[in-house]
PDB file of N, CA, C and O in Angstrom:
ATOM      1  N   MET A  47     -70.310   0.770 -53.833  1.00 77.00           N
ATOM      2  CA  MET A  47     -71.339   0.888 -54.851  1.00 77.00           C
ATOM      3  C   MET A  47     -72.137  -0.397 -54.921  1.00 77.00           C
ATOM      4  O   MET A  47     -71.631  -1.469 -54.628  1.00 77.00           O
ATOM      5  N   ARG A  48     -73.386  -0.264 -55.337  1.00 82.00           N
ATOM      6  CA  ARG A  48     -74.220  -1.434 -55.556  1.00 82.00           C
ATOM      7  C   ARG A  48     -74.937  -1.260 -56.899  1.00 82.00           C
ATOM      8  O   ARG A  48     -75.339  -0.148 -57.265  1.00 82.00           O
ATOM      9  N   PRO A  49     -75.077  -2.337 -57.632  1.00 85.00           N
ATOM     10  CA  PRO A  49     -75.772  -2.224 -58.919  1.00 85.00           C
ATOM     11  C   PRO A  49     -77.266  -2.002 -58.714  1.00 85.00           C
ATOM     12  O   PRO A  49     -77.823  -2.355 -57.672  1.00 85.00           O
ATOM     13  N   ILE A  50     -77.907  -1.399 -59.690  1.00 88.00           N
ATOM     14  CA  ILE A  50     -79.362  -1.269 -59.670  1.00 88.00           C
ATOM     15  C   ILE A  50     -79.904  -1.912 -60.946  1.00 88.00           C
ATOM     16  O   ILE A  50     -79.218  -1.980 -61.963  1.00 88.00           O
ATOM     17  N   PHE A  51     -81.122  -2.403 -60.859  1.00 89.00           N
ATOM     18  CA  PHE A  51     -81.789  -2.956 -62.021  1.00 89.00           C
ATOM     19  C   PHE A  51     -82.769  -1.913 -62.516  1.00 89.00           C
ATOM     20  O   PHE A  51     -83.503  -1.305 -61.729  1.00 89.00           O
ATOM     21  N   VAL A  52     -82.784  -1.706 -63.835  1.00 91.00           N
ATOM     22  CA  VAL A  52     -83.600  -0.652 -64.427  1.00 91.00           C
ATOM     23  C   VAL A  52     -84.382  -1.212 -65.608  1.00 91.00           C
ATOM     24  O   VAL A  52     -83.829  -1.938 -66.431  1.00 91.00           O
ATOM     25  N   ARG A  53     -85.669  -0.880 -65.664  1.00 90.00           N
ATOM     26  CA  ARG A  53     -86.474  -1.187 -66.854  1.00 90.00           C
ATOM     27  C   ARG A  53     -86.385   0.043 -67.746  1.00 90.00           C
ATOM     28  O   ARG A  53     -86.852   1.125 -67.394  1.00 90.00           O
ATOM     29  N   VAL A  54     -85.770  -0.100 -68.903  1.00 91.00           N
ATOM     30  CA  VAL A  54     -85.532   1.036 -69.803  1.00 91.00           C
ATOM     31  C   VAL A  54     -86.821   1.393 -70.525  1.00 91.00           C
ATOM     32  O   VAL A  54     -87.482   0.535 -71.106  1.00 91.00           O
ATOM     33  N   ILE A  55     -87.163   2.692 -70.475  1.00 93.00           N
ATOM     34  CA  ILE A  55     -88.335   3.210 -71.171  1.00 93.00           C
ATOM     35  C   ILE A  55     -87.941   3.678 -72.563  1.00 93.00           C
ATOM     36  O   ILE A  55     -88.582   3.361 -73.547  1.00 93.00           O
ATOM     37  N   ARG A  56     -86.858   4.447 -72.612  1.00 94.00           N
ATOM     38  CA  ARG A  56     -86.412   4.989 -73.904  1.00 94.00           C
ATOM     39  C   ARG A  56     -84.975   5.460 -73.796  1.00 94.00           C
ATOM     40  O   ARG A  56     -84.460   5.719 -72.708  1.00 94.00           O
ATOM     41  N   VAL A  57     -84.347   5.578 -74.945  1.00 93.00           N
ATOM     42  CA  VAL A  57     -83.024   6.178 -75.038  1.00 93.00           C
ATOM     43  C   VAL A  57     -83.250   7.631 -75.445  1.00 93.00           C
ATOM     44  O   VAL A  57     -83.932   7.912 -76.431  1.00 93.00           O
ATOM     45  N   LEU A  58     -82.714   8.551 -74.652  1.00 92.00           N
ATOM     46  CA  LEU A  58     -82.926   9.978 -74.901  1.00 92.00           C
ATOM     47  C   LEU A  58     -81.980  10.485 -75.977  1.00 92.00           C
ATOM     48  O   LEU A  58     -80.836  10.026 -76.088  1.00 92.00           O
ATOM     49  N   ASP A  59     -82.447  11.442 -76.746  1.00 92.00           N
ATOM     50  CA  ASP A  59     -81.648  12.011 -77.831  1.00 92.00           C
ATOM     51  C   ASP A  59     -80.958  13.287 -77.342  1.00 92.00           C
ATOM     52  O   ASP A  59     -81.139  14.364 -77.902  1.00 92.00           O
ATOM     53  N   TRP A  60     -80.196  13.164 -76.265  1.00 90.00           N
ATOM     54  CA  TRP A  60     -79.470  14.294 -75.699  1.00 90.00           C
ATOM     55  C   TRP A  60     -78.010  14.207 -76.125  1.00 90.00           C
ATOM     56  O   TRP A  60     -77.460  13.106 -76.260  1.00 90.00           O
ATOM     57  N   PRO A  61     -77.343  15.353 -76.323  1.00 89.00           N
ATOM     58  CA  PRO A  61     -75.931  15.305 -76.708  1.00 89.00           C
ATOM     59  C   PRO A  61     -75.069  14.710 -75.585  1.00 89.00           C
ATOM     60  O   PRO A  61     -75.281  14.996 -74.403  1.00 89.00           O
ATOM     61  N   THR A  62     -74.139  13.842 -75.959  1.00 89.00           N
ATOM     62  CA  THR A  62     -73.268  13.187 -74.985  1.00 89.00           C
ATOM     63  C   THR A  62     -71.874  13.037 -75.564  1.00 89.00           C
ATOM     64  O   THR A  62     -71.625  13.374 -76.715  1.00 89.00           O
ATOM     65  N   TYR A  63     -70.987  12.497 -74.750  1.00 91.00           N
ATOM     66  CA  TYR A  63     -69.666  12.141 -75.239  1.00 91.00           C
ATOM     67  C   TYR A  63     -69.777  10.887 -76.093  1.00 91.00           C
ATOM     68  O   TYR A  63     -70.709  10.099 -75.934  1.00 91.00           O
ATOM     69  N   ASP A  64     -68.815  10.680 -76.968  1.00 93.00           N
ATOM     70  CA  ASP A  64     -68.815   9.507 -77.836  1.00 93.00           C
ATOM     71  C   ASP A  64     -68.787   8.230 -76.996  1.00 93.00           C
ATOM     72  O   ASP A  64     -67.973   8.089 -76.091  1.00 93.00           O
ATOM     73  N   GLY A  65     -69.704   7.303 -77.279  1.00 91.00           N
ATOM     74  CA  GLY A  65     -69.755   6.041 -76.562  1.00 91.00           C
ATOM     75  C   GLY A  65     -70.630   6.058 -75.318  1.00 91.00           C
ATOM     76  O   GLY A  65     -70.723   5.067 -74.607  1.00 91.00           O
ATOM     77  N   TRP A  66     -71.280   7.185 -75.032  1.00 95.00           N
ATOM     78  CA  TRP A  66     -72.162   7.299 -73.863  1.00 95.00           C
ATOM     79  C   TRP A  66     -73.561   7.640 -74.343  1.00 95.00           C
ATOM     80  O   TRP A  66     -73.755   8.146 -75.448  1.00 95.00           O
ATOM     81  N   LEU A  67     -74.566   7.399 -73.499  1.00 94.00           N
ATOM     82  CA  LEU A  67     -75.930   7.813 -73.835  1.00 94.00           C
ATOM     83  C   LEU A  67     -76.756   7.996 -72.578  1.00 94.00           C
ATOM     84  O   LEU A  67     -76.408   7.528 -71.507  1.00 94.00           O
ATOM     85  N   TRP A  68     -77.844   8.730 -72.749  1.00 95.00           N
ATOM     86  CA  TRP A  68     -78.809   8.953 -71.669  1.00 95.00           C
ATOM     87  C   TRP A  68     -79.969   7.999 -71.874  1.00 95.00           C
ATOM     88  O   TRP A  68     -80.480   7.867 -72.984  1.00 95.00           O
ATOM     89  N   ILE A  69     -80.396   7.352 -70.797  1.00 94.00           N
ATOM     90  CA  ILE A  69     -81.579   6.496 -70.857  1.00 94.00           C
ATOM     91  C   ILE A  69     -82.559   6.915 -69.766  1.00 94.00           C
ATOM     92  O   ILE A  69     -82.164   7.419 -68.721  1.00 94.00           O
ATOM     93  N   ASP A  70     -83.824   6.734 -70.045  1.00 95.00           N
ATOM     94  CA  ASP A  70     -84.901   6.952 -69.073  1.00 95.00           C
ATOM     95  C   ASP A  70     -85.425   5.582 -68.683  1.00 95.00           C
ATOM     96  O   ASP A  70     -85.592   4.709 -69.542  1.00 95.00           O
ATOM     97  N   GLY A  71     -85.675   5.398 -67.392  1.00 94.00           N
ATOM     98  CA  GLY A  71     -86.191   4.103 -66.971  1.00 94.00           C
ATOM     99  C   GLY A  71     -86.675   4.109 -65.544  1.00 94.00           C
ATOM    100  O   GLY A  71     -86.656   5.138 -64.867  1.00 94.00           O
ATOM    101  N   TYR A  72     -87.134   2.955 -65.099  1.00 95.00           N
ATOM    102  CA  TYR A  72     -87.606   2.762 -63.731  1.00 95.00           C
ATOM    103  C   TYR A  72     -86.656   1.843 -62.993  1.00 95.00           C
ATOM    104  O   TYR A  72     -86.321   0.765 -63.494  1.00 95.00           O
ATOM    105  N   GLU A  73     -86.225   2.271 -61.812  1.00 94.00           N
ATOM    106  CA  GLU A  73     -85.427   1.397 -60.949  1.00 94.00           C
ATOM    107  C   GLU A  73     -86.364   0.332 -60.391  1.00 94.00           C
ATOM    108  O   GLU A  73     -87.477   0.622 -59.973  1.00 94.00           O
ATOM    109  N   LEU A  74     -85.898  -0.920 -60.396  1.00 92.00           N
ATOM    110  CA  LEU A  74     -86.737  -2.029 -59.958  1.00 92.00           C
ATOM    111  C   LEU A  74     -86.308  -2.542 -58.600  1.00 92.00           C
ATOM    112  O   LEU A  74     -85.116  -2.644 -58.305  1.00 92.00           O
ATOM    113  N   ALA A  75     -87.295  -2.895 -57.773  1.00 91.00           N
ATOM    114  CA  ALA A  75     -87.034  -3.546 -56.485  1.00 91.00           C
ATOM    115  C   ALA A  75     -86.732  -5.019 -56.758  1.00 91.00           C
ATOM    116  O   ALA A  75     -86.856  -5.492 -57.889  1.00 91.00           O
ATOM    117  N   GLY A  76     -86.364  -5.739 -55.722  1.00 86.00           N
ATOM    118  CA  GLY A  76     -86.037  -7.152 -55.861  1.00 86.00           C
ATOM    119  C   GLY A  76     -87.172  -7.996 -56.414  1.00 86.00           C
ATOM    120  O   GLY A  76     -86.943  -8.996 -57.081  1.00 86.00           O
ATOM    121  N   ASN A  77     -88.428  -7.568 -56.170  1.00 87.00           N
ATOM    122  CA  ASN A  77     -89.570  -8.333 -56.663  1.00 87.00           C
ATOM    123  C   ASN A  77     -90.005  -7.911 -58.064  1.00 87.00           C
ATOM    124  O   ASN A  77     -90.975  -8.416 -58.597  1.00 87.00           O
ATOM    125  N   GLY A  78     -89.296  -6.940 -58.673  1.00 84.00           N
ATOM    126  CA  GLY A  78     -89.602  -6.512 -60.032  1.00 84.00           C
ATOM    127  C   GLY A  78     -90.507  -5.310 -60.139  1.00 84.00           C
ATOM    128  O   GLY A  78     -90.777  -4.829 -61.237  1.00 84.00           O
ATOM    129  N   ASP A  79     -90.983  -4.782 -59.004  1.00 91.00           N
ATOM    130  CA  ASP A  79     -91.839  -3.589 -59.022  1.00 91.00           C
ATOM    131  C   ASP A  79     -90.997  -2.336 -59.202  1.00 91.00           C
ATOM    132  O   ASP A  79     -89.903  -2.218 -58.647  1.00 91.00           O
ATOM    133  N   ALA A  80     -91.525  -1.371 -59.969  1.00 92.00           N
ATOM    134  CA  ALA A  80     -90.846  -0.096 -60.159  1.00 92.00           C
ATOM    135  C   ALA A  80     -90.935   0.722 -58.878  1.00 92.00           C
ATOM    136  O   ALA A  80     -92.002   0.846 -58.289  1.00 92.00           O
ATOM    137  N   VAL A  81     -89.797   1.279 -58.428  1.00 94.00           N
ATOM    138  CA  VAL A  81     -89.789   2.062 -57.197  1.00 94.00           C
ATOM    139  C   VAL A  81     -89.383   3.514 -57.410  1.00 94.00           C
ATOM    140  O   VAL A  81     -89.692   4.368 -56.591  1.00 94.00           O
ATOM    141  N   ALA A  82     -88.690   3.816 -58.519  1.00 94.00           N
ATOM    142  CA  ALA A  82     -88.274   5.196 -58.781  1.00 94.00           C
ATOM    143  C   ALA A  82     -87.985   5.372 -60.269  1.00 94.00           C
ATOM    144  O   ALA A  82     -87.482   4.470 -60.925  1.00 94.00           O
ATOM    145  N   ARG A  83     -88.331   6.536 -60.790  1.00 95.00           N
ATOM    146  CA  ARG A  83     -88.012   6.845 -62.183  1.00 95.00           C
ATOM    147  C   ARG A  83     -86.643   7.506 -62.215  1.00 95.00           C
ATOM    148  O   ARG A  83     -86.340   8.355 -61.377  1.00 95.00           O
ATOM    149  N   ARG A  84     -85.822   7.126 -63.174  1.00 94.00           N
ATOM    150  CA  ARG A  84     -84.459   7.647 -63.249  1.00 94.00           C
ATOM    151  C   ARG A  84     -84.069   7.987 -64.685  1.00 94.00           C
ATOM    152  O   ARG A  84     -84.495   7.329 -65.621  1.00 94.00           O
ATOM    153  N   SER A  85     -83.239   9.023 -64.822  1.00 94.00           N
ATOM    154  CA  SER A  85     -82.546   9.309 -66.071  1.00 94.00           C
ATOM    155  C   SER A  85     -81.080   9.019 -65.799  1.00 94.00           C
ATOM    156  O   SER A  85     -80.497   9.577 -64.862  1.00 94.00           O
ATOM    157  N   LEU A  86     -80.487   8.137 -66.589  1.00 93.00           N
ATOM    158  CA  LEU A  86     -79.121   7.677 -66.322  1.00 93.00           C
ATOM    159  C   LEU A  86     -78.203   7.978 -67.488  1.00 93.00           C
ATOM    160  O   LEU A  86     -78.574   7.825 -68.658  1.00 93.00           O
ATOM    161  N   PHE A  87     -76.982   8.402 -67.177  1.00 94.00           N
ATOM    162  CA  PHE A  87     -75.930   8.642 -68.150  1.00 94.00           C
ATOM    163  C   PHE A  87     -75.035   7.411 -68.124  1.00 94.00           C
ATOM    164  O   PHE A  87     -74.363   7.158 -67.124  1.00 94.00           O
ATOM    165  N   VAL A  88     -75.078   6.598 -69.169  1.00 93.00           N
ATOM    166  CA  VAL A  88     -74.403   5.305 -69.141  1.00 93.00           C
ATOM    167  C   VAL A  88     -73.521   5.077 -70.358  1.00 93.00           C
ATOM    168  O   VAL A  88     -73.693   5.700 -71.399  1.00 93.00           O
ATOM    169  N   MET A  89     -72.584   4.157 -70.180  1.00 93.00           N
ATOM    170  CA  MET A  89     -71.789   3.665 -71.292  1.00 93.00           C
ATOM    171  C   MET A  89     -72.360   2.276 -71.616  1.00 93.00           C
ATOM    172  O   MET A  89     -72.282   1.370 -70.776  1.00 93.00           O
ATOM    173  N   PRO A  90     -72.982   2.098 -72.775  1.00 90.00           N
ATOM    174  CA  PRO A  90     -73.633   0.833 -73.085  1.00 90.00           C
ATOM    175  C   PRO A  90     -72.717  -0.384 -72.942  1.00 90.00           C
ATOM    176  O   PRO A  90     -73.178  -1.462 -72.574  1.00 90.00           O
ATOM    177  N   ALA A  91     -71.437  -0.213 -73.192  1.00 89.00           N
ATOM    178  CA  ALA A  91     -70.507  -1.333 -73.078  1.00 89.00           C
ATOM    179  C   ALA A  91     -70.408  -1.844 -71.641  1.00 89.00           C
ATOM    180  O   ALA A  91     -70.036  -2.986 -71.416  1.00 89.00           O
ATOM    181  N   GLY A  92     -70.788  -1.027 -70.649  1.00 86.00           N
ATOM    182  CA  GLY A  92     -70.694  -1.424 -69.259  1.00 86.00           C
ATOM    183  C   GLY A  92     -71.985  -1.981 -68.677  1.00 86.00           C
ATOM    184  O   GLY A  92     -72.034  -2.346 -67.515  1.00 86.00           O
ATOM    185  N   LEU A  93     -73.040  -2.050 -69.501  1.00 87.00           N
ATOM    186  CA  LEU A  93     -74.325  -2.543 -69.014  1.00 87.00           C
ATOM    187  C   LEU A  93     -74.370  -4.064 -69.059  1.00 87.00           C
ATOM    188  O   LEU A  93     -73.809  -4.690 -69.951  1.00 87.00           O
ATOM    189  N   ILE A  94     -75.061  -4.650 -68.098  1.00 84.00           N
ATOM    190  CA  ILE A  94     -75.272  -6.092 -68.067  1.00 84.00           C
ATOM    191  C   ILE A  94     -76.757  -6.321 -68.301  1.00 84.00           C
ATOM    192  O   ILE A  94     -77.593  -5.775 -67.580  1.00 84.00           O
ATOM    193  N   TRP A  95     -77.084  -7.113 -69.307  1.00 81.00           N
ATOM    194  CA  TRP A  95     -78.471  -7.381 -69.659  1.00 81.00           C
ATOM    195  C   TRP A  95     -78.878  -8.732 -69.097  1.00 81.00           C
ATOM    196  O   TRP A  95     -78.521  -9.771 -69.645  1.00 81.00           O
ATOM    197  N   PRO A  96     -79.633  -8.741 -67.987  1.00 75.00           N
ATOM    198  CA  PRO A  96     -80.057 -10.024 -67.404  1.00 75.00           C
ATOM    199  C   PRO A  96     -81.146 -10.673 -68.247  1.00 75.00           C
ATOM    200  O   PRO A  96     -81.784 -10.026 -69.080  1.00 75.00           O
ATOM    201  N   ASP A  97     -81.367 -11.961 -68.010  1.00 76.00           N
ATOM    202  CA  ASP A  97     -82.476 -12.644 -68.665  1.00 76.00           C
ATOM    203  C   ASP A  97     -83.770 -12.004 -68.175  1.00 76.00           C
ATOM    204  O   ASP A  97     -83.885 -11.662 -66.998  1.00 76.00           O
ATOM    205  N   PRO A  98     -84.746 -11.848 -69.058  1.00 71.00           N
ATOM    206  CA  PRO A  98     -86.004 -11.231 -68.605  1.00 71.00           C
ATOM    207  C   PRO A  98     -86.683 -12.100 -67.559  1.00 71.00           C
ATOM    208  O   PRO A  98     -86.677 -13.323 -67.676  1.00 71.00           O
ATOM    209  N   PRO A  99     -87.246 -11.462 -66.523  1.00 65.00           N
ATOM    210  CA  PRO A  99     -87.926 -12.237 -65.475  1.00 65.00           C
ATOM    211  C   PRO A  99     -89.197 -12.872 -66.025  1.00 65.00           C
ATOM    212  O   PRO A  99     -89.803 -12.369 -66.970  1.00 65.00           O
ATOM    213  N   ALA A 100     -89.607 -13.951 -65.416  1.00 73.00           N
ATOM    214  CA  ALA A 100     -90.858 -14.598 -65.812  1.00 73.00           C
ATOM    215  C   ALA A 100     -92.013 -13.677 -65.456  1.00 73.00           C
ATOM    216  O   ALA A 100     -92.001 -13.026 -64.412  1.00 73.00           O
ATOM    217  N   ARG A 101     -92.988 -13.627 -66.304  1.00 74.00           N
ATOM    218  CA  ARG A 101     -94.156 -12.778 -66.031  1.00 74.00           C
ATOM    219  C   ARG A 101     -94.977 -13.365 -64.900  1.00 74.00           C
ATOM    220  O   ARG A 101     -95.113 -14.570 -64.799  1.00 74.00           O
ATOM    221  N   ARG A 102     -95.508 -12.479 -64.094  1.00 73.00           N
ATOM    222  CA  ARG A 102     -96.377 -12.912 -63.011  1.00 73.00           C
ATOM    223  C   ARG A 102     -97.713 -13.360 -63.590  1.00 73.00           C
ATOM    224  O   ARG A 102     -98.292 -12.660 -64.420  1.00 73.00           O
ATOM    225  N   PRO A 103     -98.201 -14.509 -63.177  1.00 74.00           N
ATOM    226  CA  PRO A 103     -99.505 -14.950 -63.702  1.00 74.00           C
ATOM    227  C   PRO A 103    -100.622 -14.044 -63.189  1.00 74.00           C
ATOM    228  O   PRO A 103    -100.593 -13.588 -62.059  1.00 74.00           O
ATOM    229  N   THR A 104    -101.564 -13.772 -64.057  1.00 76.00           N
ATOM    230  CA  THR A 104    -102.714 -12.960 -63.642  1.00 76.00           C
ATOM    231  C   THR A 104    -103.892 -13.894 -63.392  1.00 76.00           C
ATOM    232  O   THR A 104    -104.183 -14.764 -64.203  1.00 76.00           O
ATOM    233  N   THR A 105    -104.509 -13.709 -62.269  1.00 82.00           N
ATOM    234  CA  THR A 105    -105.698 -14.505 -61.962  1.00 82.00           C
ATOM    235  C   THR A 105    -106.871 -13.555 -61.861  1.00 82.00           C
ATOM    236  O   THR A 105    -106.771 -12.487 -61.271  1.00 82.00           O
ATOM    237  N   ARG A 106    -107.965 -13.955 -62.436  1.00 80.00           N
ATOM    238  CA  ARG A 106    -109.150 -13.114 -62.418  1.00 80.00           C
ATOM    239  C   ARG A 106    -110.284 -13.851 -61.730  1.00 80.00           C
ATOM    240  O   ARG A 106    -110.467 -15.048 -61.926  1.00 80.00           O
ATOM    241  N   THR A 107    -111.021 -13.124 -60.950  1.00 81.00           N
ATOM    242  CA  THR A 107    -112.180 -13.688 -60.283  1.00 81.00           C
ATOM    243  C   THR A 107    -113.365 -13.567 -61.227  1.00 81.00           C
ATOM    244  O   THR A 107    -113.648 -12.475 -61.735  1.00 81.00           O
ATOM    245  N   PRO A 108    -114.061 -14.668 -61.499  1.00 82.00           N
ATOM    246  CA  PRO A 108    -115.212 -14.582 -62.411  1.00 82.00           C
ATOM    247  C   PRO A 108    -116.298 -13.681 -61.839  1.00 82.00           C
ATOM    248  O   PRO A 108    -116.517 -13.641 -60.635  1.00 82.00           O
ATOM    249  N   VAL A 109    -116.960 -12.977 -62.715  1.00 81.00           N
ATOM    250  CA  VAL A 109    -118.048 -12.083 -62.325  1.00 81.00           C
ATOM    251  C   VAL A 109    -119.340 -12.884 -62.304  1.00 81.00           C
ATOM    252  O   VAL A 109    -119.635 -13.630 -63.241  1.00 81.00           O
ATOM    253  N   LYS A 110    -120.129 -12.728 -61.224  1.00 80.00           N
ATOM    254  CA  LYS A 110    -121.426 -13.401 -61.160  1.00 80.00           C
ATOM    255  C   LYS A 110    -122.406 -12.654 -62.048  1.00 80.00           C
ATOM    256  O   LYS A 110    -122.546 -11.439 -61.953  1.00 80.00           O
ATOM    257  N   ARG A 111    -123.031 -13.387 -62.930  1.00 83.00           N
ATOM    258  CA  ARG A 111    -124.003 -12.767 -63.844  1.00 83.00           C
ATOM    259  C   ARG A 111    -125.378 -13.327 -63.548  1.00 83.00           C
ATOM    260  O   ARG A 111    -125.525 -14.483 -63.184  1.00 83.00           O
ATOM    261  N   GLY A 112    -126.347 -12.515 -63.695  1.00 81.00           N
ATOM    262  CA  GLY A 112    -127.716 -12.948 -63.454  1.00 81.00           C
ATOM    263  C   GLY A 112    -128.637 -11.765 -63.385  1.00 81.00           C
ATOM    264  O   GLY A 112    -128.250 -10.644 -63.708  1.00 81.00           O
ATOM    265  N   PRO A 113    -129.862 -11.980 -62.953  1.00 83.00           N
ATOM    266  CA  PRO A 113    -130.811 -10.870 -62.872  1.00 83.00           C
ATOM    267  C   PRO A 113    -130.374  -9.817 -61.849  1.00 83.00           C
ATOM    268  O   PRO A 113    -129.743 -10.154 -60.851  1.00 83.00           O
ATOM    269  N   VAL A 114    -130.680  -8.582 -62.142  1.00 77.00           N
ATOM    270  CA  VAL A 114    -130.343  -7.469 -61.258  1.00 77.00           C
ATOM    271  C   VAL A 114    -131.621  -6.897 -60.688  1.00 77.00           C
ATOM    272  O   VAL A 114    -132.585  -6.625 -61.433  1.00 77.00           O
ATOM    273  N   LYS A 115    -131.660  -6.695 -59.388  1.00 81.00           N
ATOM    274  CA  LYS A 115    -132.832  -6.105 -58.735  1.00 81.00           C
ATOM    275  C   LYS A 115    -132.742  -4.594 -58.832  1.00 81.00           C
ATOM    276  O   LYS A 115    -131.740  -3.995 -58.443  1.00 81.00           O
ATOM    277  N   VAL A 116    -133.755  -3.964 -59.378  1.00 84.00           N
ATOM    278  CA  VAL A 116    -133.772  -2.510 -59.554  1.00 84.00           C
ATOM    279  C   VAL A 116    -134.923  -1.949 -58.727  1.00 84.00           C
ATOM    280  O   VAL A 116    -136.055  -2.407 -58.824  1.00 84.00           O
ATOM    281  N   GLY A 117    -134.616  -0.876 -57.957  1.00 74.00           N
ATOM    282  CA  GLY A 117    -135.662  -0.157 -57.246  1.00 74.00           C
ATOM    283  C   GLY A 117    -136.025  -0.635 -55.919  1.00 74.00           C
ATOM    284  O   GLY A 117    -136.020  -1.465 -55.215  1.00 74.00           O
TER     285      GLY A 117
END
């Protein structure tokens, strides 16, 4: 077995055994990108909560503004 990292979207309100729950989320690749959507039946006591990854910086290219030629 190998662990997977999941970004949790929501906890589902589905009937389960005591101490278990259904979660909806995205499986994450090593770089943090979502690669698959999953519904998982988990025992919260067995989950490991890693430190949140640093956000990727966003860079924007400035838009050139000036007169526009029409026609």
